[in-house]
mmCIF file of C-alpha atoms in Angstrom:
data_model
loop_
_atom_site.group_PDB
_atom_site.id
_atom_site.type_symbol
_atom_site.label_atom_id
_atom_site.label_comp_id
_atom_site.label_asym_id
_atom_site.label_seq_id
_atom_site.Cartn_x
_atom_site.Cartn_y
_atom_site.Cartn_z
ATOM 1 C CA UNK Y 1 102.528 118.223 81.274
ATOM 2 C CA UNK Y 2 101.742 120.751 83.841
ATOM 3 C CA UNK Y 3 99.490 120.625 86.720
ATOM 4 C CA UNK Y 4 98.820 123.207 89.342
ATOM 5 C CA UNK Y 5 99.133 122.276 93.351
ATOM 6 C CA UNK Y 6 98.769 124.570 96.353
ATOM 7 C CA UNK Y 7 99.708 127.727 96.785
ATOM 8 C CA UNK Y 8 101.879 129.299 93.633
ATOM 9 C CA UNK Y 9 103.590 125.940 93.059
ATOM 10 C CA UNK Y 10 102.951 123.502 89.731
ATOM 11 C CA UNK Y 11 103.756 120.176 89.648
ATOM 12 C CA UNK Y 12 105.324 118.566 86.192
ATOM 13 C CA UNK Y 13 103.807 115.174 85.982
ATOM 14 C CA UNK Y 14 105.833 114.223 82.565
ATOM 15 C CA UNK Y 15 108.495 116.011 81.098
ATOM 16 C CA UNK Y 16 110.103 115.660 77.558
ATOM 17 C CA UNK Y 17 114.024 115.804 78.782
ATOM 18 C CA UNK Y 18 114.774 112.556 80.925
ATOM 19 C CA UNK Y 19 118.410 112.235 82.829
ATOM 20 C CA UNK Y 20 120.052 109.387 83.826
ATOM 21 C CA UNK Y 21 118.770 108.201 87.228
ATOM 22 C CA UNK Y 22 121.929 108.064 88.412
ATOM 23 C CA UNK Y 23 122.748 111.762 88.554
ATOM 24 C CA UNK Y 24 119.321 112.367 88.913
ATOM 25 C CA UNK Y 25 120.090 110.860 92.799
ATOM 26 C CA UNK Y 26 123.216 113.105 92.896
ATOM 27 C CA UNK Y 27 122.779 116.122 91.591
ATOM 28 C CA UNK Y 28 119.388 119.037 92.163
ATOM 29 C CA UNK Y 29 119.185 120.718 88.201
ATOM 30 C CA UNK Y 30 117.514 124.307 87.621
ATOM 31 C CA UNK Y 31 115.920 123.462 83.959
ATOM 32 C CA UNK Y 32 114.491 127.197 82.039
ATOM 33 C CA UNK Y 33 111.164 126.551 80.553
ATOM 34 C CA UNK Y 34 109.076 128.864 78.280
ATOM 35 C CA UNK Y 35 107.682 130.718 81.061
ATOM 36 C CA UNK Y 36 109.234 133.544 81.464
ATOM 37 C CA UNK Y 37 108.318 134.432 85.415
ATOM 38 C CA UNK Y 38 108.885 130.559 86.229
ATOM 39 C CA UNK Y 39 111.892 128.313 87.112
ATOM 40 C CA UNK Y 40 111.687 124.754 87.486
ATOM 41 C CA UNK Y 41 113.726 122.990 90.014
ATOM 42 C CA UNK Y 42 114.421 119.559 89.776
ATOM 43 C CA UNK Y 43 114.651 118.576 93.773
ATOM 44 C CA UNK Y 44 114.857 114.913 93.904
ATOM 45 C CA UNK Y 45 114.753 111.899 91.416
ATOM 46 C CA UNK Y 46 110.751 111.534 92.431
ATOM 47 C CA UNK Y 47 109.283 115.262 91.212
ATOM 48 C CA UNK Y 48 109.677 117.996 89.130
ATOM 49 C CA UNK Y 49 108.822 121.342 90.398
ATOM 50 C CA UNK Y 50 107.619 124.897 89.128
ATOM 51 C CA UNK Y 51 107.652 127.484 91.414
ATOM 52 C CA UNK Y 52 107.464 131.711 90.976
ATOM 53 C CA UNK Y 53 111.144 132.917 90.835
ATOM 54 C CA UNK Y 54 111.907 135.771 93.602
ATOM 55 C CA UNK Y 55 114.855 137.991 93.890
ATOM 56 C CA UNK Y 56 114.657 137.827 98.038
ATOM 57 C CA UNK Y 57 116.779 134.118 98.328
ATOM 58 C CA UNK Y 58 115.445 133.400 101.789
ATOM 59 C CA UNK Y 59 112.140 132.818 100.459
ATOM 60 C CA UNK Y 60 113.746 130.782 97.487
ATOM 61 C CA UNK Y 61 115.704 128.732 99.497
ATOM 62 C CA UNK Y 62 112.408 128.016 102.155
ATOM 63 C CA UNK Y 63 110.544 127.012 99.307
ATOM 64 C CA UNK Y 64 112.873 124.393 98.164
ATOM 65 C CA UNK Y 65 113.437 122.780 102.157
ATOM 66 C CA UNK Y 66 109.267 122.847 101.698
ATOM 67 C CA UNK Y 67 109.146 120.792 98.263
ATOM 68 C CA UNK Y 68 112.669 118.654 99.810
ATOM 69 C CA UNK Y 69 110.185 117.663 102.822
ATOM 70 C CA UNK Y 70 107.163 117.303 100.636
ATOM 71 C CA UNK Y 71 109.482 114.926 98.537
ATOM 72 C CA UNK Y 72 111.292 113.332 101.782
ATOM 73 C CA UNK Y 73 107.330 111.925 102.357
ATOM 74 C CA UNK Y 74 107.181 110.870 99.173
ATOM 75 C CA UNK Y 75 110.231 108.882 99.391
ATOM 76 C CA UNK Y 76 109.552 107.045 102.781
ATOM 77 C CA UNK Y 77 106.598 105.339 101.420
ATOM 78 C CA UNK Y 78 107.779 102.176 99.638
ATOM 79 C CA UNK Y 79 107.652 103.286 96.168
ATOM 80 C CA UNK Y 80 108.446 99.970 93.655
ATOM 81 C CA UNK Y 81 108.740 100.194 89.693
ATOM 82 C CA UNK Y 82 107.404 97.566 88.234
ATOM 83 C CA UNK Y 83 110.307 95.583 87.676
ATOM 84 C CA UNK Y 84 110.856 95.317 91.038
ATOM 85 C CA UNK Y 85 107.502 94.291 92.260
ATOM 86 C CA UNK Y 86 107.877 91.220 89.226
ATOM 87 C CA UNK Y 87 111.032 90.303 91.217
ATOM 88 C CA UNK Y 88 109.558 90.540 94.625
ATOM 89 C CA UNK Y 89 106.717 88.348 93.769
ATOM 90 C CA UNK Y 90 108.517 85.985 91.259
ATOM 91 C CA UNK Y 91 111.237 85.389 94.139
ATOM 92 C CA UNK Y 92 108.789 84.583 96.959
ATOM 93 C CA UNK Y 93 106.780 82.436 94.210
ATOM 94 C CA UNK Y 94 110.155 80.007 94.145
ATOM 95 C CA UNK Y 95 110.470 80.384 98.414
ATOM 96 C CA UNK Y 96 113.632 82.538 97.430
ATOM 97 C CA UNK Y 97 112.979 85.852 98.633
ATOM 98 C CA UNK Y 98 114.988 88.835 97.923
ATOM 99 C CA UNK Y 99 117.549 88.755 100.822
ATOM 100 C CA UNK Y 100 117.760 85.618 100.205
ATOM 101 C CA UNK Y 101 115.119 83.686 103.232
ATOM 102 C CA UNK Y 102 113.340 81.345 102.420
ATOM 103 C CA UNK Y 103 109.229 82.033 102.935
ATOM 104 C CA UNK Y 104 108.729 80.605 106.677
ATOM 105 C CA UNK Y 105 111.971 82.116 107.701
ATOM 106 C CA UNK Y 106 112.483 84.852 109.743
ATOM 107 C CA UNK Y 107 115.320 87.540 109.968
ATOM 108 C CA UNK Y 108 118.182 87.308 112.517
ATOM 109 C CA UNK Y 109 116.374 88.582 116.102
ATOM 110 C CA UNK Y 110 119.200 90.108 118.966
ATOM 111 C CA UNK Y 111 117.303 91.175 122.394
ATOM 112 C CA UNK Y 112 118.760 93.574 124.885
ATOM 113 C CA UNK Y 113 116.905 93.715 128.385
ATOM 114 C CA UNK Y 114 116.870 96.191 131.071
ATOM 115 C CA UNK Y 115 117.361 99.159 128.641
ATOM 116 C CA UNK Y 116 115.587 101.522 131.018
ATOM 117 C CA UNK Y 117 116.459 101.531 134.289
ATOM 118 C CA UNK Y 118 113.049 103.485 135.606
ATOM 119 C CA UNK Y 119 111.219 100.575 134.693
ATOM 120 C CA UNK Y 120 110.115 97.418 136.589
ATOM 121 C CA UNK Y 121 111.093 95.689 133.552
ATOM 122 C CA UNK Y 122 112.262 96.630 129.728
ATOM 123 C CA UNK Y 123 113.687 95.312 126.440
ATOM 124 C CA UNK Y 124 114.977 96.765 122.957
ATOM 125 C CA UNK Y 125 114.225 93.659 120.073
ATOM 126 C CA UNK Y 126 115.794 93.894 116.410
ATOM 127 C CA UNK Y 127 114.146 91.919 113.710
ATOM 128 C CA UNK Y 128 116.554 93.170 110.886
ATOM 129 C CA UNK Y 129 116.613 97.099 110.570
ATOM 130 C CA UNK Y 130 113.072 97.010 112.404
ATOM 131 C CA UNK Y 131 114.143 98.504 116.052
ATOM 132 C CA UNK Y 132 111.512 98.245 119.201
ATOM 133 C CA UNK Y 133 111.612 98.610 122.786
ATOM 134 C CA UNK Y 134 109.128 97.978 125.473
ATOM 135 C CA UNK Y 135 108.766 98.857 128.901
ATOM 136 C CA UNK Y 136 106.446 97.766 131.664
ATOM 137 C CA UNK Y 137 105.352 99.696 134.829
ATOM 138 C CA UNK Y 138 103.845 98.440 138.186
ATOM 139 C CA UNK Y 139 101.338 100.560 140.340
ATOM 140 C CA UNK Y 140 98.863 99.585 142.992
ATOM 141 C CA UNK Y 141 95.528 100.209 142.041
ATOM 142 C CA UNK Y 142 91.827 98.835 142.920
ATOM 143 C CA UNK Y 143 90.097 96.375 140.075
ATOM 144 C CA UNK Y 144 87.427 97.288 138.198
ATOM 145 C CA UNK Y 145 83.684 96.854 140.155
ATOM 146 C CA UNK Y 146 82.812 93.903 136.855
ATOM 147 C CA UNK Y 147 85.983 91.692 137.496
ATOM 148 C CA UNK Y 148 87.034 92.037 141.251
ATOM 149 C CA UNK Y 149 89.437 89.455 140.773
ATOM 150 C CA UNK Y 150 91.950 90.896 138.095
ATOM 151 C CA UNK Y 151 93.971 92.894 137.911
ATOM 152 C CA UNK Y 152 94.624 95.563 135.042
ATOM 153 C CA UNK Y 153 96.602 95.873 131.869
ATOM 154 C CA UNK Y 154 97.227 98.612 129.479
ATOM 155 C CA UNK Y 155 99.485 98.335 126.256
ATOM 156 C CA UNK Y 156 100.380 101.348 124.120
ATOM 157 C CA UNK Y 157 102.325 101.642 121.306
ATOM 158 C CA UNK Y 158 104.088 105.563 120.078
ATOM 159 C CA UNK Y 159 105.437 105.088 116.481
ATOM 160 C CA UNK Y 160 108.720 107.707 116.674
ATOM 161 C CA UNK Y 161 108.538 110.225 113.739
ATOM 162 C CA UNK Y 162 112.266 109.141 112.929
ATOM 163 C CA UNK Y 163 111.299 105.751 112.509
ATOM 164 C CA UNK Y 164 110.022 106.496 108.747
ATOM 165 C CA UNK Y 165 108.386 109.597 106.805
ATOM 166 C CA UNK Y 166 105.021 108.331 106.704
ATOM 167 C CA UNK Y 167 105.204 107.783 111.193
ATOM 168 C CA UNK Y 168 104.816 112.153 111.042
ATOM 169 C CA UNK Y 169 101.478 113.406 111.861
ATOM 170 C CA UNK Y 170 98.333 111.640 112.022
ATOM 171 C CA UNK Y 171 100.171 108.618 109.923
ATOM 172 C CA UNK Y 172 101.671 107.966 113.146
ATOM 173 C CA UNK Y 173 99.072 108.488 115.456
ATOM 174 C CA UNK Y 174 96.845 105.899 113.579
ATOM 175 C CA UNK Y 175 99.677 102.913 113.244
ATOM 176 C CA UNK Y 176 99.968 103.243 116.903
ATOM 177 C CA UNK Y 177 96.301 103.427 117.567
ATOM 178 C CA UNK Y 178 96.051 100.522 115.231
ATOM 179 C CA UNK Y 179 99.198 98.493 116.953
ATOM 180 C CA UNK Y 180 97.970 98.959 120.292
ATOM 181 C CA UNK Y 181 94.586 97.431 119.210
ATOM 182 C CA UNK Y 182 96.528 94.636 117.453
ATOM 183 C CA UNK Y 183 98.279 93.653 120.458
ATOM 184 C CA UNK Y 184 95.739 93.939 123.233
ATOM 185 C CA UNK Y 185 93.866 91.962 120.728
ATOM 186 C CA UNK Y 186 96.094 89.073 120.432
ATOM 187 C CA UNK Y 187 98.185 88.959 123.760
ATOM 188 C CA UNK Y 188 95.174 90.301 126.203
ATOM 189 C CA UNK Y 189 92.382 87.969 124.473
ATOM 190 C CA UNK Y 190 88.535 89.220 124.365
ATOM 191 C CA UNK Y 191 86.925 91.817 127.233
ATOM 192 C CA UNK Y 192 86.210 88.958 129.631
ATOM 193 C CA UNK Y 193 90.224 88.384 129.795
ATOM 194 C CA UNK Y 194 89.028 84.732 127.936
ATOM 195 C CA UNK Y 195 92.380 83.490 126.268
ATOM 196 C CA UNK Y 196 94.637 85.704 127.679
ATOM 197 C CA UNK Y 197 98.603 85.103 126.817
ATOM 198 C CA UNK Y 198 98.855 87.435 130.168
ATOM 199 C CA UNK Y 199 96.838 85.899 133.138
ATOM 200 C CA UNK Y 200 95.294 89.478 134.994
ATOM 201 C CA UNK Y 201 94.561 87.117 138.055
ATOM 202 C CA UNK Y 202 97.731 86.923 139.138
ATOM 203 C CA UNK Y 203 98.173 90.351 139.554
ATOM 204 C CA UNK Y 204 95.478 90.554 142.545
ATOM 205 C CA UNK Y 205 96.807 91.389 145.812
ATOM 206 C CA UNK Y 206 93.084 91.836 147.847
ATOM 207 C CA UNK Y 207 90.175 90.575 145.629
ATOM 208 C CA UNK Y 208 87.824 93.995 144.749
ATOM 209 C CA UNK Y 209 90.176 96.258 147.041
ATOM 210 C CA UNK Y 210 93.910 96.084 146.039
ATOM 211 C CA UNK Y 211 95.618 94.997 142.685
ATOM 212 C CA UNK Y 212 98.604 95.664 140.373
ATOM 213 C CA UNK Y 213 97.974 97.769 137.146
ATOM 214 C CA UNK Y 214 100.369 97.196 134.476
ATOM 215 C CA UNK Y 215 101.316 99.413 131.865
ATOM 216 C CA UNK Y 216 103.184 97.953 128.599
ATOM 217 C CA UNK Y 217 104.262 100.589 126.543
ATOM 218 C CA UNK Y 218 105.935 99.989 123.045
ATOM 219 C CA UNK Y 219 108.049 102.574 121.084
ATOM 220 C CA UNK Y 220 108.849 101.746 117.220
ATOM 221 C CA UNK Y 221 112.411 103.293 116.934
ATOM 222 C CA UNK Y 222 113.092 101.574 113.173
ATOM 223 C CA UNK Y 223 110.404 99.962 110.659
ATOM 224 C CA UNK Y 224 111.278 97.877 108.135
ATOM 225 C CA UNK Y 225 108.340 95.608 108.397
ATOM 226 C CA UNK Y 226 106.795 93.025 110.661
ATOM 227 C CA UNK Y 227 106.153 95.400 113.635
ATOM 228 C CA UNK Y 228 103.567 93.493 115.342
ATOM 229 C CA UNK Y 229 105.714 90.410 115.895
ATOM 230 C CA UNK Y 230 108.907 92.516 116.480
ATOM 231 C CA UNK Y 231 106.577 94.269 119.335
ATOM 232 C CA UNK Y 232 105.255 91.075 120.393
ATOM 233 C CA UNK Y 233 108.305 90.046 121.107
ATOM 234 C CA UNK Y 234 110.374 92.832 123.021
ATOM 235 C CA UNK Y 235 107.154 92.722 125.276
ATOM 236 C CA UNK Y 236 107.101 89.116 126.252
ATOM 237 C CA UNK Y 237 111.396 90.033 126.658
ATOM 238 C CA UNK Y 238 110.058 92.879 128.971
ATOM 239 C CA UNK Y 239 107.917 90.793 130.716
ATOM 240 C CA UNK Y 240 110.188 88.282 131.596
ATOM 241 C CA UNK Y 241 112.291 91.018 132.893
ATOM 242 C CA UNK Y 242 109.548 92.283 134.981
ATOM 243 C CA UNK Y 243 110.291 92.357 139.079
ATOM 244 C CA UNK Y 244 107.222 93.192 141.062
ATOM 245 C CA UNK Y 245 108.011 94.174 144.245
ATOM 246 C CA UNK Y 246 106.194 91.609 146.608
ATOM 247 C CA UNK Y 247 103.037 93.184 148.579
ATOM 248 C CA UNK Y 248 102.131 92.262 151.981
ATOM 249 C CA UNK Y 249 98.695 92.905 153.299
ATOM 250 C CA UNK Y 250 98.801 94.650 157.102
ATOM 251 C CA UNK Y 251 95.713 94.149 158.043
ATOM 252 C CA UNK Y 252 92.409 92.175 157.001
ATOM 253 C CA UNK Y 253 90.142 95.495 155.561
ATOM 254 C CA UNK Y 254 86.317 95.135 157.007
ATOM 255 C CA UNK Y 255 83.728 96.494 154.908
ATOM 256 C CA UNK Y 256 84.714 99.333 152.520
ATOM 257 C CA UNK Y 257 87.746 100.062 154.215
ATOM 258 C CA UNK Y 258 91.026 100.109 152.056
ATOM 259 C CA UNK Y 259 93.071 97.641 153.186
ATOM 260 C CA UNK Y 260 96.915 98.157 154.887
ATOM 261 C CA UNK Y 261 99.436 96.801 152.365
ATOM 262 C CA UNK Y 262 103.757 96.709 153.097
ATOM 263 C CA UNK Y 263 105.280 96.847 149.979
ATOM 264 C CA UNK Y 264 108.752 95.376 149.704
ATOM 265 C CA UNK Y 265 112.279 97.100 148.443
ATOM 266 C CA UNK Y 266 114.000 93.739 148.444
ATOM 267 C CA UNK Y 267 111.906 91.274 147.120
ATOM 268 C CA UNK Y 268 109.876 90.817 143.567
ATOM 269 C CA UNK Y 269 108.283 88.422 141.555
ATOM 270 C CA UNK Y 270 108.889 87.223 138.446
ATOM 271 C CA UNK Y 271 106.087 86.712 135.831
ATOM 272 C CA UNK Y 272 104.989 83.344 134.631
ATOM 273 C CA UNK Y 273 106.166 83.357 131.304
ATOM 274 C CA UNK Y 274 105.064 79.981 130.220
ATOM 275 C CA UNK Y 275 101.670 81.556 128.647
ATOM 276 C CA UNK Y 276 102.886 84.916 126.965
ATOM 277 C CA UNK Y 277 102.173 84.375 123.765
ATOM 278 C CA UNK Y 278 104.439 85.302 120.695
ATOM 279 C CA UNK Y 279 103.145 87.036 117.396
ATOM 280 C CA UNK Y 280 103.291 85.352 113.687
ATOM 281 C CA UNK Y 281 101.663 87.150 111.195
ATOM 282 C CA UNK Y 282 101.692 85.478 107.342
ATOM 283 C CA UNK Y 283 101.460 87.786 104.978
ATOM 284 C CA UNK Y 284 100.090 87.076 101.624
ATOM 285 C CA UNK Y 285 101.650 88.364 98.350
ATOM 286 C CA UNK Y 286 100.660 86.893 95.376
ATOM 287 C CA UNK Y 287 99.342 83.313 96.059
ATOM 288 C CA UNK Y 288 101.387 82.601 98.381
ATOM 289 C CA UNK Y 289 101.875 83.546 102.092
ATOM 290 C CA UNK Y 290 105.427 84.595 104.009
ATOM 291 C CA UNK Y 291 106.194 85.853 107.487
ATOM 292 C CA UNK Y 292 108.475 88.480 109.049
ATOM 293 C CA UNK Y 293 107.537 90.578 105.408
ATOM 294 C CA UNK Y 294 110.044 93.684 104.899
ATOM 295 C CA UNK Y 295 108.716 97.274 104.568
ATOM 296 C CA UNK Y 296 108.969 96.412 100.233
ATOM 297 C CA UNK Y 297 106.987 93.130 100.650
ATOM 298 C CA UNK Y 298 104.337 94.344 102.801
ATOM 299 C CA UNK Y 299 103.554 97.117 99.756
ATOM 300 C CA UNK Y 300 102.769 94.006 97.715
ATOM 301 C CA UNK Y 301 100.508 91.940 100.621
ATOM 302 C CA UNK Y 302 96.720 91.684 99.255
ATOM 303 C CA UNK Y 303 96.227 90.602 103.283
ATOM 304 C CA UNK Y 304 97.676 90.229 106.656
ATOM 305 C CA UNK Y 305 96.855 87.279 109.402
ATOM 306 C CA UNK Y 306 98.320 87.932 112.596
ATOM 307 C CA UNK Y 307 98.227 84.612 115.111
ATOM 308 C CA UNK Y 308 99.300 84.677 118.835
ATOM 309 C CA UNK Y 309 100.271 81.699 119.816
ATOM 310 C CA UNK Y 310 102.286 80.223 123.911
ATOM 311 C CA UNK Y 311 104.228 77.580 124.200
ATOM 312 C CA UNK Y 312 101.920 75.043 124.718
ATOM 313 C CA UNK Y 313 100.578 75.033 121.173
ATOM 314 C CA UNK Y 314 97.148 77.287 122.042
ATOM 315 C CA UNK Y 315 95.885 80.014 120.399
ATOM 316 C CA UNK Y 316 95.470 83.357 122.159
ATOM 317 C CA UNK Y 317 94.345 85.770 119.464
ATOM 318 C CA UNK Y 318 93.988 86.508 115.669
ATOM 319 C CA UNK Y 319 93.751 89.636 113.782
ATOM 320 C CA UNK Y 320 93.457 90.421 109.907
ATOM 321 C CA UNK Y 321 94.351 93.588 108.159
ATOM 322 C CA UNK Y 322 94.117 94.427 104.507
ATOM 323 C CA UNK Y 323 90.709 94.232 102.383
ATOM 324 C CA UNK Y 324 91.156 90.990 100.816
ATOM 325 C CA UNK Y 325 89.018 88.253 102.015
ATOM 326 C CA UNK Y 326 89.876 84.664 103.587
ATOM 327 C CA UNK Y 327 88.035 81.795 102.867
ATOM 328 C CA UNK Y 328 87.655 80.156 106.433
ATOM 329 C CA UNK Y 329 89.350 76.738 105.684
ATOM 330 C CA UNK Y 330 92.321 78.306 104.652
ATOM 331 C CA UNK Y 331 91.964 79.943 108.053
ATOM 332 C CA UNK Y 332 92.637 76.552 109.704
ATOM 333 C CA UNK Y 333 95.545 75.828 107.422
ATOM 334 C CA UNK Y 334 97.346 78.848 108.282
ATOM 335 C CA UNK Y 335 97.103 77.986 112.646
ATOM 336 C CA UNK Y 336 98.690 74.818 111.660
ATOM 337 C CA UNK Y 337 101.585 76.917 109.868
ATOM 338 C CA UNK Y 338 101.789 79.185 112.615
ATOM 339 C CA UNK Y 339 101.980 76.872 115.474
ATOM 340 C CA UNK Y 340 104.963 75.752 113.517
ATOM 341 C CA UNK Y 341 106.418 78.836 113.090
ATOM 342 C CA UNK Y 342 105.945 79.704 116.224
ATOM 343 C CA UNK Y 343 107.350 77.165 118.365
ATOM 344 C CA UNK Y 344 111.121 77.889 116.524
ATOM 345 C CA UNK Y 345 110.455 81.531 117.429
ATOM 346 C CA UNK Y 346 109.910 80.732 121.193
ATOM 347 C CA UNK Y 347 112.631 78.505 121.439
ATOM 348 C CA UNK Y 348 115.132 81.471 119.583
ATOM 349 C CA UNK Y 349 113.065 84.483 121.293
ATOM 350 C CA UNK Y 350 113.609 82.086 124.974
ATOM 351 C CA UNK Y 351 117.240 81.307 124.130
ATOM 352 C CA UNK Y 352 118.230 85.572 123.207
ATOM 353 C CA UNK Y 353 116.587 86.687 126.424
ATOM 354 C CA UNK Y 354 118.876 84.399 128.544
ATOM 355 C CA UNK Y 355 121.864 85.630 126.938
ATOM 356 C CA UNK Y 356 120.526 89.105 127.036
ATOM 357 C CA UNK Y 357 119.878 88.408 130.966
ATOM 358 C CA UNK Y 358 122.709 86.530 131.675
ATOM 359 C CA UNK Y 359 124.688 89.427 130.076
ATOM 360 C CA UNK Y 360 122.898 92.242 131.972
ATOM 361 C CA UNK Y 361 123.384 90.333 135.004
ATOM 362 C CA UNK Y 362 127.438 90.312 134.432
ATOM 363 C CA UNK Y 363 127.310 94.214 133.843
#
């Protein structure tokens, strides 16, 4: 069956000759059909293509890197026969998942700090072949006129169009517009700063004149699922690498004046880490509900609860994606799960950062 696309090419939706999918990864076939001004090119195992024949081979050859890239899309979103999806769902159904973890197990984290040295503080995080790195940055700046006494914080998150296909474009734009929601969500807590994993108070210098505005900014270098923990995580790493540089006021300020302030070269402050918050987010597929999902069980999720939870057990944030409902006593059910979860995650995210410091500090 034929069906016309854009422009002068045709899509073949089914076809009557069928190759082995092995070669049909290997090898690009030019099939002849009954159309005598048409040649169909076979360009990867996911389409067949018709498109005009010309004798100039530059344009030839541009068409075919256009329907390669079209293609190259294609095959970046998780694409699952059905077969696979059975085995997906039928694994995590016995709490054996497909690489073999159980369903409240996560993948092997490694944390490197101080991977940018123009930073006040930075970490890369690797939850399996999901890759992130976060950065914070320090300026002085003057708190907003509705809370005098806090400071500011800012957290954005750039997907990199290498990361996967479907990060090009406006597919990118809106994961990280959604991801930086996510996380000021669950780490910043509500507009009033009310259950914040990252006290803004401490970062006053002079109450309504003088404070520190922090910048968090997150950069998704890999996805293979689970990037609002993985971020979570190589931004409470950053943060514990964080050195503000200590700020001495000059002179008492009278009225509206600005106030004098010394900053120091020598001497910085560390970050109170004991209330940043780390992500868990269960993800339901099937009946059942896992965290730290791949890329190929996230495809199957009917819903998505992400939890923030510190080390003392309370609950910073919560967000849900995906259109299924939750009935609200399963809601209370899945904290309890969490605050498990979460409280091995601290104690393995806690435990790779001092390595990762203690190993920075040798080099």
């Amino acid at each position: 069956m034929v069906s016309k696309s854009k422009g002068e090419c045709y899509e073949i939706t089914s076809f009557l000759i069928s190759y082995p999918t092995q070669n049909l990864r290997r090898k690009s076939f030019t099939v002849d059909v009954k159309l005598s001004e048409f040649k169909a090119f076979i360009v990867t195992p996911f389409s067949f293509y018709l498109t005009k024949f010309s004798k100039d081979s530059s344009t030839n050859a541009r068409t075919l890197s256009e329907l390669r890239t079209r293609d190259s899309k294609k095959a970046g979103m998780v694409g699952l026969s059905v077969g696979e999806k059975h085995f997906i769902q039928g694994g995590i159904a016995q709490d054996l998942r497909s690489d073999g973890r159980k369903r409240l197990t996560y993948r092997p984290i490694y944390v490197q700090t101080g991977v940018i040295p123009q930073a006040h503080g930075s970490a890369r995080v690797r939850l399996g072949a999901t890759d992130v790195i976060a950065s914070v940055k320090a300026e002085l700046g003057k708190p907003s006129a509705l809370q005098p006494d806090k400071g500011k914080i800012a957290i954005f998150i750039d997907c990199s169009p290498t990361a996967a296909p479907m990060f090009e474009g406006r597919g990118g734009e809106e994961l990280s517009t959604e991801l930086s929601v996510a996380l000021q969500r669950c780490l910043l807590g509500g507009k009033s700063g009310a259950g914040a994993g990252i006290d803004p108070s401490s970062l006053v210098v002079v109450e309504g004149k003088v404070c520190w505005d922090l910048y968090i900014d997150g950069l998704v270098i890999s996805s293979d699922g689970n990037l609002l923990d993985a971020l979570a995580a190589a931004i409470k790493a950053a943060l514990s690498n964080t050195g503000i540089p200590k700020v001495d006021v000059a002179a008492e300020p009278s009225g509206d004046e600005e106030p004098e302030v010394n900053i120091s070269d020598e001497e910085f402050l560390q970050f109170d880490m004991s209330g940043v918050p780390v992500i868990v987010t269960l993800t339901k597929v099937g009946r059942h509900y896992i965290v730290d999902a791949t890329s190929e069980e996230e495809s199957q999720m009917s819903s998505a609860v992400s939890i923030s939870v510190n080390r003392k057990g309370h609950i910073c944030g919560l967000t849900k994606r995906g259109g299924a409902g939750l009935d609200p006593s399963i809601i209370l059910d899945m904290i309890s799960v969490v605050k498990h979860v979460s409280e091995q995650l601290i104690n393995k995210l806690d435990s790779e950062i001092a390595a990762a410091e203690a190993s920075e500090d040798e080099s």
